[in-house]
Short mmCIF file of C-alpha atoms in Angstrom, two decimals:
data_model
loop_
_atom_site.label_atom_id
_atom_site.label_comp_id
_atom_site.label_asym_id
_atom_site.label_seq_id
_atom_site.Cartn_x
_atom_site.Cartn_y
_atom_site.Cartn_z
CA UNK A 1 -19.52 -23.20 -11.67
CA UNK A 2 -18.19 -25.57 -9.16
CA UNK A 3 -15.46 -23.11 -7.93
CA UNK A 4 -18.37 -20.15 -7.74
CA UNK A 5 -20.35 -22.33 -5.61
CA UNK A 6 -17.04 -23.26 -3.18
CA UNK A 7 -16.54 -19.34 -3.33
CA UNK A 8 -20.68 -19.06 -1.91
CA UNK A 9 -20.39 -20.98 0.38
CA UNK A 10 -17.15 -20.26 1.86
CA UNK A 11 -17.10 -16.76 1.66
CA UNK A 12 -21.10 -15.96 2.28
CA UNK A 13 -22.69 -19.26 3.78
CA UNK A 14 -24.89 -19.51 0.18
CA UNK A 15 -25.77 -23.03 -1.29
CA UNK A 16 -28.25 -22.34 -4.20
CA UNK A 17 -31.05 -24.96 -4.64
CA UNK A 18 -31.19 -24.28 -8.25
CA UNK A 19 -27.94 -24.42 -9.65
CA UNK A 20 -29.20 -23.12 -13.09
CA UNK A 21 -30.60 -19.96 -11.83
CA UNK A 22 -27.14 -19.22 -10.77
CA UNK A 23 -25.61 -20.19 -13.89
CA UNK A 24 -28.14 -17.77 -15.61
CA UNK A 25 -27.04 -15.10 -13.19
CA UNK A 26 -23.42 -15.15 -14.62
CA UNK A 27 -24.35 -15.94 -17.73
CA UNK A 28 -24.19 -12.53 -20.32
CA UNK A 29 -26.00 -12.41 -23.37
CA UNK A 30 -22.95 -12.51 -25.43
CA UNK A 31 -22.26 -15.88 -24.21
CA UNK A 32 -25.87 -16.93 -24.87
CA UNK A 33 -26.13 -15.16 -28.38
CA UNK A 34 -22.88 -17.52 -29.14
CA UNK A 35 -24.84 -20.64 -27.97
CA UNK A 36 -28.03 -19.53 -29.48
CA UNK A 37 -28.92 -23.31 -30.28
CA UNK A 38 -28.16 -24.27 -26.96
CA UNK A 39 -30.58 -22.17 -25.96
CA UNK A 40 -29.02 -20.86 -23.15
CA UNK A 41 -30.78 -18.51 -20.92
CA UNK A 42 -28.89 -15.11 -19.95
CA UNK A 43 -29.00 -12.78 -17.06
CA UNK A 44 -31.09 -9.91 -17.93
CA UNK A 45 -34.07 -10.98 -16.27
CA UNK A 46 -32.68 -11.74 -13.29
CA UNK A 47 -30.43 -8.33 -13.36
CA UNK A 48 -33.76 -6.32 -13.99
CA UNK A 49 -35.08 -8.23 -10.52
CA UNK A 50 -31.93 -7.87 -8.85
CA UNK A 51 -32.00 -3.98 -9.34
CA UNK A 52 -35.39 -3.74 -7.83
CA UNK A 53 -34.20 -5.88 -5.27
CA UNK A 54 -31.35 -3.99 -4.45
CA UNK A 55 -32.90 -0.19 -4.61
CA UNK A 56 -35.27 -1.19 -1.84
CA UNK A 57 -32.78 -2.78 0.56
CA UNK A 58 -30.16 0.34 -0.22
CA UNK A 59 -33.21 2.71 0.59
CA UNK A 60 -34.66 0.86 3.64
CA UNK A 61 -31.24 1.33 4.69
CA UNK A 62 -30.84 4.90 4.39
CA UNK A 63 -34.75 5.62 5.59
CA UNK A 64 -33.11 4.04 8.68
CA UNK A 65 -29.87 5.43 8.96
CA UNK A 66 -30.64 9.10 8.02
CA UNK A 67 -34.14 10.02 10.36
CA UNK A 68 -33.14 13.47 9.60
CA UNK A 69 -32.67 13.83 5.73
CA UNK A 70 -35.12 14.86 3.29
CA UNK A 71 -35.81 12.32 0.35
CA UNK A 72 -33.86 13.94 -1.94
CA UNK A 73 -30.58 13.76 -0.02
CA UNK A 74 -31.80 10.01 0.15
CA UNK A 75 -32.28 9.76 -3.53
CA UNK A 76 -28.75 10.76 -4.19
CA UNK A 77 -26.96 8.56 -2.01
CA UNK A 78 -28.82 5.95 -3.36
CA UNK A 79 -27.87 6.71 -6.47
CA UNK A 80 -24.72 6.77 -5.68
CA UNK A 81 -24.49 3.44 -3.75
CA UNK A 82 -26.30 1.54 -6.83
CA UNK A 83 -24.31 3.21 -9.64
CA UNK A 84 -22.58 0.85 -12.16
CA UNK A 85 -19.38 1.64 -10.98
CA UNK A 86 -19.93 1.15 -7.62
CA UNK A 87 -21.83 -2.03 -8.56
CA UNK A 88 -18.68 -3.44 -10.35
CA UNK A 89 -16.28 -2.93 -7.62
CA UNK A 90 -18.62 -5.10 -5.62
CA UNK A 91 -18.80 -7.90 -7.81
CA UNK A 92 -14.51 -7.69 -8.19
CA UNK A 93 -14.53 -7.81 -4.04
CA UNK A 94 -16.57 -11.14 -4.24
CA UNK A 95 -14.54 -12.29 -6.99
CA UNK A 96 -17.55 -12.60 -9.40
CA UNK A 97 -15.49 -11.40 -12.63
CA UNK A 98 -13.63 -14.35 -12.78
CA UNK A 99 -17.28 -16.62 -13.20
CA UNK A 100 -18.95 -15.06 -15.55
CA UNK A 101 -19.65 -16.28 -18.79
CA UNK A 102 -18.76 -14.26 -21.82
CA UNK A 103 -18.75 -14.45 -25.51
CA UNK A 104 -15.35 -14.66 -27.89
CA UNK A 105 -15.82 -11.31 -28.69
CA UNK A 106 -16.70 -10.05 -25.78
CA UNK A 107 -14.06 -11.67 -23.68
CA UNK A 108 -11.38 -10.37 -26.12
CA UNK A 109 -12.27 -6.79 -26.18
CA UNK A 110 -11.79 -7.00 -21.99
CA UNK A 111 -16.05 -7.52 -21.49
CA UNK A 112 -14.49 -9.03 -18.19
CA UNK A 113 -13.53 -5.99 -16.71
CA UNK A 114 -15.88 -4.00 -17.93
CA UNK A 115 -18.16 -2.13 -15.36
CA UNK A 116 -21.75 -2.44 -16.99
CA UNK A 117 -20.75 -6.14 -17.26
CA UNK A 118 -20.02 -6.83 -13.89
CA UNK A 119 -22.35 -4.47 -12.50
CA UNK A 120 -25.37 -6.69 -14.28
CA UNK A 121 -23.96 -9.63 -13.35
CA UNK A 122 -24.08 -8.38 -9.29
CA UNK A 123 -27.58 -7.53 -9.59
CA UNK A 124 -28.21 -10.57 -11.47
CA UNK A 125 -26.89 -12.23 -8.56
CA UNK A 126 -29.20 -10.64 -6.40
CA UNK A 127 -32.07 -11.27 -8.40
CA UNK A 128 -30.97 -15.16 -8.64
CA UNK A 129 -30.34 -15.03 -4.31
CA UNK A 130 -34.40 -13.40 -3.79
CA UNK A 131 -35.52 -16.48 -5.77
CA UNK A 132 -33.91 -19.01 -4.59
CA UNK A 133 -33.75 -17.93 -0.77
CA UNK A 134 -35.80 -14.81 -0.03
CA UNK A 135 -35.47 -11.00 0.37
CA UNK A 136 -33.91 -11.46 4.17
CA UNK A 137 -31.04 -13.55 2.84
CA UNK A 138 -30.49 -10.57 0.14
CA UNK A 139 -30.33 -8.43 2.60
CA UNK A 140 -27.72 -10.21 4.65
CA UNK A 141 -25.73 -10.86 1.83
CA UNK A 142 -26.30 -6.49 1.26
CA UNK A 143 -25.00 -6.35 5.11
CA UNK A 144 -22.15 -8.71 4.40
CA UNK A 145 -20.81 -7.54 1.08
CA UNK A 146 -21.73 -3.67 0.80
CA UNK A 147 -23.53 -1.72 4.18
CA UNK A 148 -19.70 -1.54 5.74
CA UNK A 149 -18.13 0.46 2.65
CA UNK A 150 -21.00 2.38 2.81
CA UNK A 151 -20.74 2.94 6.46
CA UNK A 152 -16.83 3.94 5.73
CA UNK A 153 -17.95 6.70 3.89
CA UNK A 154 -16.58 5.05 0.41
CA UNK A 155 -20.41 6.89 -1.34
CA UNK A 156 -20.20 10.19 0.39
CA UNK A 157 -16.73 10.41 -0.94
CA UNK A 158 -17.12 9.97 -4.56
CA UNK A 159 -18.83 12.73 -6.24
CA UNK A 160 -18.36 14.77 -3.28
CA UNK A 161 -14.38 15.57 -4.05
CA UNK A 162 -15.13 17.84 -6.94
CA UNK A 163 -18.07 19.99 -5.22
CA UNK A 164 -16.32 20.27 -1.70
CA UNK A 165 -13.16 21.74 -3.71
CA UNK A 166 -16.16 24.58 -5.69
CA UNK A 167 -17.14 25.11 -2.31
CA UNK A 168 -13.63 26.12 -0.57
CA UNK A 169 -12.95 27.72 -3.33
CA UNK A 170 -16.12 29.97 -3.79
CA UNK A 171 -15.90 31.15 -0.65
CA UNK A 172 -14.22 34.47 -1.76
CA UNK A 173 -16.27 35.01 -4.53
CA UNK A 174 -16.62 33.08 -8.49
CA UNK A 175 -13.42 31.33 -9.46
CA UNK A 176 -12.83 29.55 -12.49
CA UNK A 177 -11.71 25.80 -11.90
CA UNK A 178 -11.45 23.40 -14.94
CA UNK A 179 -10.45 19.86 -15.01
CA UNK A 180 -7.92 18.71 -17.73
CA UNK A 181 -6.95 15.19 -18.69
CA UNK A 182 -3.03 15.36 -19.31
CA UNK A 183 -2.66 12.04 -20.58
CA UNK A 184 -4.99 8.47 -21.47
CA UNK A 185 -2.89 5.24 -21.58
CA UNK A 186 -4.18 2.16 -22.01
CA UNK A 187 -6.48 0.23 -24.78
CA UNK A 188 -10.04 0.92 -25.07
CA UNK A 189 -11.12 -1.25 -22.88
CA UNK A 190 -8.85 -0.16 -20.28
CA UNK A 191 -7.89 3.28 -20.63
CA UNK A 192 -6.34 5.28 -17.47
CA UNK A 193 -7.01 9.13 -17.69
CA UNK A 194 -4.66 11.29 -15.94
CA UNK A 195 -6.64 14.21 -14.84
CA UNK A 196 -5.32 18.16 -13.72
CA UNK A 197 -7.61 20.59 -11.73
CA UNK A 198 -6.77 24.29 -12.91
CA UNK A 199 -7.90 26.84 -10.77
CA UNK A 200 -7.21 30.58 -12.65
CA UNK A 201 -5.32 28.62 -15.13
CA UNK A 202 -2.99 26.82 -12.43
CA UNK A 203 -2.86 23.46 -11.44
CA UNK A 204 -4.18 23.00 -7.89
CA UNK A 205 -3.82 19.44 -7.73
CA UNK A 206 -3.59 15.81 -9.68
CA UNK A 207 -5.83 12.86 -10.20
CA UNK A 208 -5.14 9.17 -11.55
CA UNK A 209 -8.22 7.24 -12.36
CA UNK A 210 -10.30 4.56 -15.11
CA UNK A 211 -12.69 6.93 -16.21
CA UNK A 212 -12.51 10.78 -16.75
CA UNK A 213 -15.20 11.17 -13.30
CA UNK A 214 -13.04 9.30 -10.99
CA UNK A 215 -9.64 11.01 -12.06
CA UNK A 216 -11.07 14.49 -11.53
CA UNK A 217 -12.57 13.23 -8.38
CA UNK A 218 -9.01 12.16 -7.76
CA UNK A 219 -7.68 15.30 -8.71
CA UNK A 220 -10.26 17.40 -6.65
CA UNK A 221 -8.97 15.12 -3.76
CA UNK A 222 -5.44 15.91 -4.26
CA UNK A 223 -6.29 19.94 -4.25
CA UNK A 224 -7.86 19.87 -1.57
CA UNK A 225 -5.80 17.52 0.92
CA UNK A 226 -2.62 19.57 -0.19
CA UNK A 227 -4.47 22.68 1.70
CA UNK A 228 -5.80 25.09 -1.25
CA UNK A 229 -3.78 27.91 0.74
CA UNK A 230 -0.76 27.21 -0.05
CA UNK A 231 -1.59 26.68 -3.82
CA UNK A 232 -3.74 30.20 -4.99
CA UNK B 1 -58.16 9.27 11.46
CA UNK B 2 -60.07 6.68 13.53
CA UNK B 3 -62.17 6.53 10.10
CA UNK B 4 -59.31 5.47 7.46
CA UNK B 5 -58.27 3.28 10.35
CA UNK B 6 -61.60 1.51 10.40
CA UNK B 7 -61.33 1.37 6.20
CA UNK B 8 -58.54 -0.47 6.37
CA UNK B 9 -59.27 -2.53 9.05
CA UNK B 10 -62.78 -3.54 7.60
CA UNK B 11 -61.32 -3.77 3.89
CA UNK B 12 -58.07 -4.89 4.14
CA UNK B 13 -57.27 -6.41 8.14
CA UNK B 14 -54.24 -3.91 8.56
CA UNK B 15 -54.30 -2.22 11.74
CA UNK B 16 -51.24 0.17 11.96
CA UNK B 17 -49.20 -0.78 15.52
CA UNK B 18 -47.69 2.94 15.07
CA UNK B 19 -50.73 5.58 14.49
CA UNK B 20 -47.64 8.08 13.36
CA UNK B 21 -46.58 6.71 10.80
CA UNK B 22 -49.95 5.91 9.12
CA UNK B 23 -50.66 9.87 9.93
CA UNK B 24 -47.51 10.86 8.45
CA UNK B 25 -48.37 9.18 5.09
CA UNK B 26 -51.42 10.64 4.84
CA UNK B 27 -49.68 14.12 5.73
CA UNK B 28 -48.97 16.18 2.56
CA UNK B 29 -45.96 18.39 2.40
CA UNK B 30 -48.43 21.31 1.93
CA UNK B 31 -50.15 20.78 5.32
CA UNK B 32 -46.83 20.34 7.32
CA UNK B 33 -45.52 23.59 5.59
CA UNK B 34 -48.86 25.64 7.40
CA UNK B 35 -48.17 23.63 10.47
CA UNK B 36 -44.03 24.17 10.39
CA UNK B 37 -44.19 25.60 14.39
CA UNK B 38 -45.67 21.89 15.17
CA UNK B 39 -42.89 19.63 13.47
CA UNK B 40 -45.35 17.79 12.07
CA UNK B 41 -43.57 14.87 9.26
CA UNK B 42 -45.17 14.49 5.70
CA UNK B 43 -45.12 12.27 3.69
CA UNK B 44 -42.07 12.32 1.20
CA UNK B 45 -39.62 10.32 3.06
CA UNK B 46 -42.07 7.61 3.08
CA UNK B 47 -42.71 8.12 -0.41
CA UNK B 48 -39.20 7.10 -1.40
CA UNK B 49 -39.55 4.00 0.81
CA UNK B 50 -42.80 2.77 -0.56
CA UNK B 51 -41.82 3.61 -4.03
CA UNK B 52 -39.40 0.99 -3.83
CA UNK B 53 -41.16 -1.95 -2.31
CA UNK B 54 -43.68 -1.35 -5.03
CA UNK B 55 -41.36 -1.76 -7.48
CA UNK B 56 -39.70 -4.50 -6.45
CA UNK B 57 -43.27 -6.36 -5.45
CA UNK B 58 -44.21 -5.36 -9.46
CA UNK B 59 -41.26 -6.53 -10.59
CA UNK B 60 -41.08 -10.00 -8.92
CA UNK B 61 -44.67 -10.48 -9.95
CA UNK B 62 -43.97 -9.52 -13.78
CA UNK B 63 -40.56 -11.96 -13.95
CA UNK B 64 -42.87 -14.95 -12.40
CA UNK B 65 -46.05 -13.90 -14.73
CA UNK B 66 -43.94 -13.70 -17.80
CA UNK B 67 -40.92 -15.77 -18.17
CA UNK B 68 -40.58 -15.54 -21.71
CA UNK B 69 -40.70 -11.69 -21.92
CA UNK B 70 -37.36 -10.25 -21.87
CA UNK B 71 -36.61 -7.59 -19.69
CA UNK B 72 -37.41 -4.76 -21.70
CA UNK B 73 -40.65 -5.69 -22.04
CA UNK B 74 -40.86 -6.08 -17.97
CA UNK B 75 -39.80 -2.47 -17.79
CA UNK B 76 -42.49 -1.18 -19.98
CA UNK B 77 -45.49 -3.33 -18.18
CA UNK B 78 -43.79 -2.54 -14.59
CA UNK B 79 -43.74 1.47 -16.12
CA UNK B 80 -47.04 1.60 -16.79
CA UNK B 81 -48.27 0.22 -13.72
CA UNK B 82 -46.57 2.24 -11.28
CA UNK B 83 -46.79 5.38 -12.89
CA UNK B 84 -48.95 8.17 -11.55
CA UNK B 85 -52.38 8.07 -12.98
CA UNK B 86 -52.24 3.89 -12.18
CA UNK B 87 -51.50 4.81 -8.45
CA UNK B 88 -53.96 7.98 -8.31
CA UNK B 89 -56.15 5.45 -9.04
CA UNK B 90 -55.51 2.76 -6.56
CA UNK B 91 -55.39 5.62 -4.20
CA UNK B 92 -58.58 6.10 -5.31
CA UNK B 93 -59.69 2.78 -4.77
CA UNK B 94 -58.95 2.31 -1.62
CA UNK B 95 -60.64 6.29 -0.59
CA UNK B 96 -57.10 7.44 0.10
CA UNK B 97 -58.38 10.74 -1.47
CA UNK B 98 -60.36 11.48 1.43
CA UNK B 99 -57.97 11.44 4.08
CA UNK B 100 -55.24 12.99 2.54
CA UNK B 101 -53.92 16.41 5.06
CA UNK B 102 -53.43 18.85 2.85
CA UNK B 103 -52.52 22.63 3.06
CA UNK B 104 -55.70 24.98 2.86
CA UNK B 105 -54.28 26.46 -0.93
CA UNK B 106 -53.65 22.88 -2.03
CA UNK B 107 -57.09 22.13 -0.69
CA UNK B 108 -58.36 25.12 -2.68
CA UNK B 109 -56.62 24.29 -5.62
CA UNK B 110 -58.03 20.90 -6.22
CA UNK B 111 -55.01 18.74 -4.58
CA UNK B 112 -57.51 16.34 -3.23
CA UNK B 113 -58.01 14.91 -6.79
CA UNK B 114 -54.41 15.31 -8.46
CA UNK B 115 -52.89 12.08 -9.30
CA UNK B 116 -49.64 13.34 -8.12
CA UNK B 117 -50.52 14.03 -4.58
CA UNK B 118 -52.86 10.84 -5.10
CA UNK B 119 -49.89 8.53 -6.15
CA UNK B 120 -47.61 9.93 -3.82
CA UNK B 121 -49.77 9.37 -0.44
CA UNK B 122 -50.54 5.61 -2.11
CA UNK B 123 -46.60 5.32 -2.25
CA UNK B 124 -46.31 6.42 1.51
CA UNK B 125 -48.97 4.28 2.70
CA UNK B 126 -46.80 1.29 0.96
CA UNK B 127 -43.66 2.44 2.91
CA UNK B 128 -45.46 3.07 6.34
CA UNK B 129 -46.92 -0.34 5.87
CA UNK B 130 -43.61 -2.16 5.43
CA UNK B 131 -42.43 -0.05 8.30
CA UNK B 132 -44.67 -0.95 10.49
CA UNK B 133 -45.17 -4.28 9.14
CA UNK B 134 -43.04 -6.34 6.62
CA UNK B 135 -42.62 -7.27 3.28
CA UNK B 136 -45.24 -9.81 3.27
CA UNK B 137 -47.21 -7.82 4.13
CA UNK B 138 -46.96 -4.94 1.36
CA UNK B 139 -47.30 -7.71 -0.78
CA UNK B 140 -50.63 -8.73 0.36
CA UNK B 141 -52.09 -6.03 -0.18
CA UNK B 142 -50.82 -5.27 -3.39
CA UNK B 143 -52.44 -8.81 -4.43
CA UNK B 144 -55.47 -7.17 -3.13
CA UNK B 145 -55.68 -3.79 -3.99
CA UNK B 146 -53.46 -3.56 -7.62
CA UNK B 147 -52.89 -7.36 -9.08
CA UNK B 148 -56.68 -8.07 -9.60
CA UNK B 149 -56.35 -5.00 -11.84
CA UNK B 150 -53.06 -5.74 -13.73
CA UNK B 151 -54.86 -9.37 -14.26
CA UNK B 152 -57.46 -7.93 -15.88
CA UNK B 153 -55.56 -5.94 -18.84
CA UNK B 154 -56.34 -2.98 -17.34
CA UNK B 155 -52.44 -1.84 -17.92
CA UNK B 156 -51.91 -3.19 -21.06
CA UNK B 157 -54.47 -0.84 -22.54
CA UNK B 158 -53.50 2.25 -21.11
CA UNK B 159 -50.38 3.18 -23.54
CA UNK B 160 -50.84 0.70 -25.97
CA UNK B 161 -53.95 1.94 -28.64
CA UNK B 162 -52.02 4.96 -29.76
CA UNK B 163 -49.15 2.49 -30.72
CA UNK B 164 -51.78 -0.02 -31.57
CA UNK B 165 -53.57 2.53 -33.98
CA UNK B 166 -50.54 3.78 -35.68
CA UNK B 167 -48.98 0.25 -36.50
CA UNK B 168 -53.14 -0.92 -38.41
CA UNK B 169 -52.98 2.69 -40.25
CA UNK B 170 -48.71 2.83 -41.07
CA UNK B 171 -49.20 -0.92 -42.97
CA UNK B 172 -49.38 0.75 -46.38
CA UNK B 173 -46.92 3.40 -45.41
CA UNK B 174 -46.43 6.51 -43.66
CA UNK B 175 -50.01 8.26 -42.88
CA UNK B 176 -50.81 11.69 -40.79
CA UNK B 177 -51.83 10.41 -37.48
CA UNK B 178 -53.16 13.68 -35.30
CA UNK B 179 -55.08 14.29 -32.25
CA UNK B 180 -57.28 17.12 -31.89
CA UNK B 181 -58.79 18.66 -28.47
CA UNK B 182 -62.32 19.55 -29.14
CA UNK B 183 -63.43 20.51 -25.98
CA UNK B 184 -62.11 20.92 -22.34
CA UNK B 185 -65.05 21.64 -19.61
CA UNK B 186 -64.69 21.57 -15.86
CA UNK B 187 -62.70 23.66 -13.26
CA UNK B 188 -58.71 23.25 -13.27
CA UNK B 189 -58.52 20.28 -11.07
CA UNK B 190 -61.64 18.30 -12.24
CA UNK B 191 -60.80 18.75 -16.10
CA UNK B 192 -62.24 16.51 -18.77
CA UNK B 193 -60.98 16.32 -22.25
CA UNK B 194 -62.79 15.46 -25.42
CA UNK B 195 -60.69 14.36 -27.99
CA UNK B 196 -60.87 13.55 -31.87
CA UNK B 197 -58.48 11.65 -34.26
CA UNK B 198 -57.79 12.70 -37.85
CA UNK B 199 -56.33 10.53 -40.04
CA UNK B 200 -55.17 12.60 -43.16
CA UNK B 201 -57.80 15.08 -41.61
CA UNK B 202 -61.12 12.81 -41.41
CA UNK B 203 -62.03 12.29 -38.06
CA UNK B 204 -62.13 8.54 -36.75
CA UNK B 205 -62.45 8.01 -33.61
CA UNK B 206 -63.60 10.03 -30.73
CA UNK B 207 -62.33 9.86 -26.46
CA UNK B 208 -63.21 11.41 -23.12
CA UNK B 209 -60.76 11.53 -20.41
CA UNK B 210 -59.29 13.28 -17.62
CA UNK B 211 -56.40 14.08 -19.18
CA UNK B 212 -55.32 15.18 -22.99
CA UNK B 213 -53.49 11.11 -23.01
CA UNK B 214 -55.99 9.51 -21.32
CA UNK B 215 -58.46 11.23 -23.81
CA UNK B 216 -56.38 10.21 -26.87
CA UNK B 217 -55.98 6.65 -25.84
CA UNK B 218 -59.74 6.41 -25.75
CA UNK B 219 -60.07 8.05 -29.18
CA UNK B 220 -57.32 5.84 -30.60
CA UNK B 221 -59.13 2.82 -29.41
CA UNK B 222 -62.51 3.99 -29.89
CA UNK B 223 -61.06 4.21 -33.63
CA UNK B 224 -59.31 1.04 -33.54
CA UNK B 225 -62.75 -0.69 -32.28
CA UNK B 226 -64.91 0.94 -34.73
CA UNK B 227 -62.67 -0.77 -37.31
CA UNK B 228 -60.38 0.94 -39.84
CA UNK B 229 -61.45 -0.22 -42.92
CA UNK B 230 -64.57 1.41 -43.19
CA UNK B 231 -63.03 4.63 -42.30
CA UNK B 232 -60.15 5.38 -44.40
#
């Protein structure tokens, strides 16, 4: 906890008042369900906070940022800016798998890299942050830690791969494009799929990635920044 | 509009610093869609907004009014009070209904009195509000208008007899549970239901309510009140 707090305060200018409520942030019910005497609190509270939390902030954001689009568009990019995944690769930037607390069991079958997990624990952390500061220091910490991969383009990107490549491709009429994992390598708990995109049977293009979505978004990728010209 | 500006003045102290955006949440998507040479905004984008302040304000009121219940339980409560019928109602409340824009066919139709057009214009009105306001200020008038309301039980009811019913009757095992529409009267938009409860096809318990659920909850509780014991 000590090293978290150096991390806060180094990285993000955060000092909690209330230590525990950041302990409880990074703590997972595993670890309290193996300390049940203890009786430890865990972060699902806080995560179910966090997530509210976090949903406005995302769509205040976009109200602001896209005048133009209609709330649907706004929906989706919001869904895709809160998603687990996206979540999880937030909480590796700041470093956050490496603090939280897991059970034996959990921590054995890889719990610590596990998306869900570390997606909780962010918005756990947010939820912990709105009670102990308020929402405007959430929202800094949103500006800090995740508005500037959104502003790269890092959301658009993601599911777009796979229905930019149906659109080039449908241009001439129905074609039919399937996506094929070649090979999975890895244990359970951290399996790599290796993905092909076939258009007509033929392989347009090649895709590397931790779950079966993000290697045919990989894939999709490949086709189409190879130039789909040259390939049908 | 100079009148729901002087209801929420007198009722509630808001003034709106930008007129527009109090008109546009009050501006159905059916009205803008006669109007579409005048450009004039509805409501949805706001919608989207307000949706999410209210469900983070519900949210942080439910962790701090509950800190035993664990999170699923939070969702459930925080469900039921921000679905539809709960903010028709508010909407209601506050005589939203009347100053609702609304396409002449929607008009027609009944729109002025369906909860989804209801909820949805409450939901704006939240997201204009923190527009042209702040959080604080959303909040306020959520611990006018909805809290009070929520304090009272009035949430806890809604969903819960059916559930409540079933788990008195199911004690001594599985027993046939069925609701029965006896009558429906009104026009399409003002409809009122009058529902019956058979248990093993003897009727106990009898509701009235705008909708077929609203209806069975009352019969449900209307048996549940009446007591059992003497009934089956």
């Amino acid at each position: 906890m000590k090293e978290l707090q150096t991390v806060l305060k180094k990285r993000f200018a955060i000092e909690f008042a209330d230590k525990n409520l950041l302990e409880t942030a990074f703590t997972h019910t595993s670890y309290a369900n193996e300390h049940r005497l203890l009786k430890i609190s865990h972060n699902e509270r806080l995560e179910f906070l966090g997530d509210a939390v976090l949903q406005l902030l995302i769509s205040e954001y976009l109200y602001k940022k896209y005048p133009k689009k209609p709330e649907g568009d706004l929906s989706k990019l919001r869904a895709m800016i809160v998603r687990e995944e996206s979540l999880a690769g937030f909480a590796r930037d700041c470093q956050f798998d490496q603090f939280i607390k897991l059970g034996k069991g959990e921590e054995k079958s890889g719990g610590r890299n596990r998306d869900t997990i570390l997606g909780d624990a962010f918005e756990a952390f947010l939820g912990a942050l709105l009670l102990d500061k308020d929402v405007v220091r959430v929202k800094e910490f949103i500006y800090q830690v995740m508005i500037p991969k959104v502003e790269a383009g890092d959301f658009e990107m993601i599911t777009d791969y796979k229905t930019h490549l149906q659109e080039l491709l449908q241009v001439n009429g129905d074609v039919d494009i399937r996506y094929q994992v070649t090979s999975e390598m890895g244990p359970a708990h951290d399996k790599v799929f290796d993905v092909e995109v076939l258009v007509e049977g033929k392989s347009i293009g090649k895709g590397q990635g931790r779950s079966k979505k993000l290697a045919e978004q990989e894939a999709a990728k490949n086709a189409v920044e190879k130039g789909l010209n040259s390939c049908i």
